[in-house]
GROMACS .gro file of C-alpha atoms in nm:
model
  141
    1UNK     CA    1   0.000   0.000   0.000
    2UNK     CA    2   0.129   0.327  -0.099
    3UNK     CA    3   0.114   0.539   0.201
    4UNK     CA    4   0.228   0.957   0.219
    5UNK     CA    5   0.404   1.158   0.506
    6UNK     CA    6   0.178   1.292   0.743
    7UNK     CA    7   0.177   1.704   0.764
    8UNK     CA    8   0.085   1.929   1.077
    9UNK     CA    9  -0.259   1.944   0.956
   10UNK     CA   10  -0.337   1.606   0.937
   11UNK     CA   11  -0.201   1.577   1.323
   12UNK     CA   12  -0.437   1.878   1.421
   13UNK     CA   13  -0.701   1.644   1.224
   14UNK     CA   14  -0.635   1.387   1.441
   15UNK     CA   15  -0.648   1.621   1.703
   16UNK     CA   16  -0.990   1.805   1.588
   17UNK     CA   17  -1.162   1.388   1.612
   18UNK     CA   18  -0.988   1.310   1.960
   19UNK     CA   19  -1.123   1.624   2.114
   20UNK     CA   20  -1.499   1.562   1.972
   21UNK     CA   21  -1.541   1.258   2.036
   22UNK     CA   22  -1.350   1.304   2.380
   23UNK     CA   23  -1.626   1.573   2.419
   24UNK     CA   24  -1.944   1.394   2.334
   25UNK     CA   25  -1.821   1.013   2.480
   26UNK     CA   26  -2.116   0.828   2.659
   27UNK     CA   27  -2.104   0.472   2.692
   28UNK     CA   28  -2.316   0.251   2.430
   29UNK     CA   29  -2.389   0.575   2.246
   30UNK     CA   30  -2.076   0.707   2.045
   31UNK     CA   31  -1.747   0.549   2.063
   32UNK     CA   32  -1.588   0.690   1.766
   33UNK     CA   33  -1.501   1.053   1.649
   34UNK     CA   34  -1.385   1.176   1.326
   35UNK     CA   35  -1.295   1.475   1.144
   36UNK     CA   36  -1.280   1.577   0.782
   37UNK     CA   37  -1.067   1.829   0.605
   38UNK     CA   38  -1.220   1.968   0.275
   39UNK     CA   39  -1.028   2.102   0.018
   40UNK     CA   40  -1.168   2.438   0.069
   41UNK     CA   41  -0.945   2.414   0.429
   42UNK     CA   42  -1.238   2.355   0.616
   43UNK     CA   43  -1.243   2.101   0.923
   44UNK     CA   44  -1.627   1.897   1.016
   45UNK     CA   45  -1.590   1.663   1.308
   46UNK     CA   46  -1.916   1.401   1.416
   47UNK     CA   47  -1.956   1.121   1.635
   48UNK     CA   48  -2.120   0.813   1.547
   49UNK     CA   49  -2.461   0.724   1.664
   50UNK     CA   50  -2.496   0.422   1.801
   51UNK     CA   51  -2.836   0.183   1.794
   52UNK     CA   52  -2.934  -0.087   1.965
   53UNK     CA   53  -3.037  -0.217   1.635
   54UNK     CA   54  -2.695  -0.214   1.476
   55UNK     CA   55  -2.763  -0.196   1.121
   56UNK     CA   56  -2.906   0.161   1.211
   57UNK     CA   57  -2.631   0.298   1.383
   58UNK     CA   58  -2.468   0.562   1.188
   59UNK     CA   59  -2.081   0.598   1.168
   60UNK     CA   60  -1.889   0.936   1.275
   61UNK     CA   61  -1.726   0.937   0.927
   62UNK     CA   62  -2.063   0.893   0.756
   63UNK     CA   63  -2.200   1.182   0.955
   64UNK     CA   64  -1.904   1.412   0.890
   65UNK     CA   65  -1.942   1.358   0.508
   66UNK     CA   66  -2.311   1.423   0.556
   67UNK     CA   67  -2.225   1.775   0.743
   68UNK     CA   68  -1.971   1.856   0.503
   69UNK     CA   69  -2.210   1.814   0.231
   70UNK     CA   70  -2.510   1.977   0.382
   71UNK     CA   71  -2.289   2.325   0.442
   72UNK     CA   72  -2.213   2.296   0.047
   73UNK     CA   73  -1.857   2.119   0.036
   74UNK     CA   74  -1.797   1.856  -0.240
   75UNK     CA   75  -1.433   1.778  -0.207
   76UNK     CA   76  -1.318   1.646   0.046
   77UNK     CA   77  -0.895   1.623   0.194
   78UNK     CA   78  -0.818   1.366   0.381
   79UNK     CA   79  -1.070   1.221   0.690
   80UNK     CA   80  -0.981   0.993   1.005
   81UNK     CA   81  -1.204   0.853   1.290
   82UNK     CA   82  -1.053   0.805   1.652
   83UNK     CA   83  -1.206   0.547   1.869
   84UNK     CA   84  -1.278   0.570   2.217
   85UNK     CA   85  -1.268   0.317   2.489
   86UNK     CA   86  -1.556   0.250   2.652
   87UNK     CA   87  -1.557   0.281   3.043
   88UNK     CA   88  -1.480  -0.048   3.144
   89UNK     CA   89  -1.180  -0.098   2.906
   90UNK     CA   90  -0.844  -0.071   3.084
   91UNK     CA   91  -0.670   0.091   2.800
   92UNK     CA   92  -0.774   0.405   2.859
   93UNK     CA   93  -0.558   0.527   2.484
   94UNK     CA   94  -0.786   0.682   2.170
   95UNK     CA   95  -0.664   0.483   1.862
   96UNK     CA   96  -0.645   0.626   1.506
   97UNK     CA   97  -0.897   0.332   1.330
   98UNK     CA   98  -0.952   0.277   0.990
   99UNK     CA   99  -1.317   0.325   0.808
  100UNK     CA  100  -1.527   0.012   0.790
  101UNK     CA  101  -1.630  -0.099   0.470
  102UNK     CA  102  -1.972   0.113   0.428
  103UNK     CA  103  -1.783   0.417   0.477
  104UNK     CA  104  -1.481   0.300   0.291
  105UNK     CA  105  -1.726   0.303   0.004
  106UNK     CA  106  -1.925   0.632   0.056
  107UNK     CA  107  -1.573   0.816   0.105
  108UNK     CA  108  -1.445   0.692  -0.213
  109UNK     CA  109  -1.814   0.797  -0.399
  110UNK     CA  110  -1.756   1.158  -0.278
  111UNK     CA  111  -1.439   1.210  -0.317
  112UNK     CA  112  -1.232   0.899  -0.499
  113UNK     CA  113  -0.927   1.109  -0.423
  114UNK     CA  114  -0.950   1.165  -0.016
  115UNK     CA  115  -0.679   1.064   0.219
  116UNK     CA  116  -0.725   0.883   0.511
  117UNK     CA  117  -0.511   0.883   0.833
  118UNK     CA  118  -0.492   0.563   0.945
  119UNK     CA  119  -0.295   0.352   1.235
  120UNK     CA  120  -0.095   0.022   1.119
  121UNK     CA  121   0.136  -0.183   1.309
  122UNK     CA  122   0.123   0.101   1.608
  123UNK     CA  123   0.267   0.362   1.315
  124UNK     CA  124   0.025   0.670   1.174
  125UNK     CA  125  -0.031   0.636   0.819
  126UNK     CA  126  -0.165   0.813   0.523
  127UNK     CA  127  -0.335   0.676   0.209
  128UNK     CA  128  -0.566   0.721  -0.054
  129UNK     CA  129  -0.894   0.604  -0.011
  130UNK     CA  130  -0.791   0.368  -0.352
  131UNK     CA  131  -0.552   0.172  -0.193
  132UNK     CA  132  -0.836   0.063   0.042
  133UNK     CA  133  -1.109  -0.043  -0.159
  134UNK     CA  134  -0.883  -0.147  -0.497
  135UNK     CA  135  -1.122  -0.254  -0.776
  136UNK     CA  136  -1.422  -0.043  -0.688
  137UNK     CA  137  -1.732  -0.077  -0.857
  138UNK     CA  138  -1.849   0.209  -0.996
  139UNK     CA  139  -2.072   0.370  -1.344
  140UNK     CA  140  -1.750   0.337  -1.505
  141UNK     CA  141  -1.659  -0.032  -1.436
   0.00000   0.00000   0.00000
């Protein structure tokens, strides 16, 4: 996987998603922040919603894109979710997580070109959103 050096504003990304969802925590309710950087410069940070129905639970990234949309952005920079640990969890650390596969998909239909900040092997990376959903179906294929 090709990955790119991260820059100061990608850390103050990271930052931006640790302090929301630091912010907004409750237990079996939202467990993971993130925050999104637009091209335009501008920085939209959600938590996810969590359901007791899973399959309606919303994910932070999901919800950022949605913001980001609704205040008239359509290109998007690079995005990253932080998770929480939930109370009873004796590693108290946020962790830099990668986007699940929904939201691995609904980045790359917005904005096939975003970076995403992920954590590997204990190591912050950056990648395109390409390298993690190779072979995408799309109109085109």
């Amino acid at each position: 996987m090709k990955t790119y050096p991260l820059t100061e504003s990608d850390f103050a990304l990271i930052d931006e998603a640790k302090k929301v969802i630091t912010t907004l925590y409750e237990d079996d309710r939202h467990h993971v922040g993130a925050a999104l950087k637009t091209k335009s410069g501008d920085i939209v940070s959600a938590v996810h919603m969590e359901a007791y129905i899973g399959r309606v639970s919303v994910c932070a990234e999901a919800i950022a894109i949605g913001k980001a949309i609704s205040n008239g952005e359509k290109y998007f920079d690079t995005i990253v979710a932080v998770r929480h640990p939930y109370s009873d969890e004796k590693n108290r650390r946020l962790k830099v997580v990668s986007p699940c596969g929904m939201c691995r998909e609904l980045i790359s239909d917005y904005s096939p070109d975003c970076f995403i900040v992920l954590e590997m092997e204990g190591e912050l990376q950056k990648t395109k959103i390409s390298e993690l959903i190779p072979l995408k179906y799309s109109r085109e294929s």
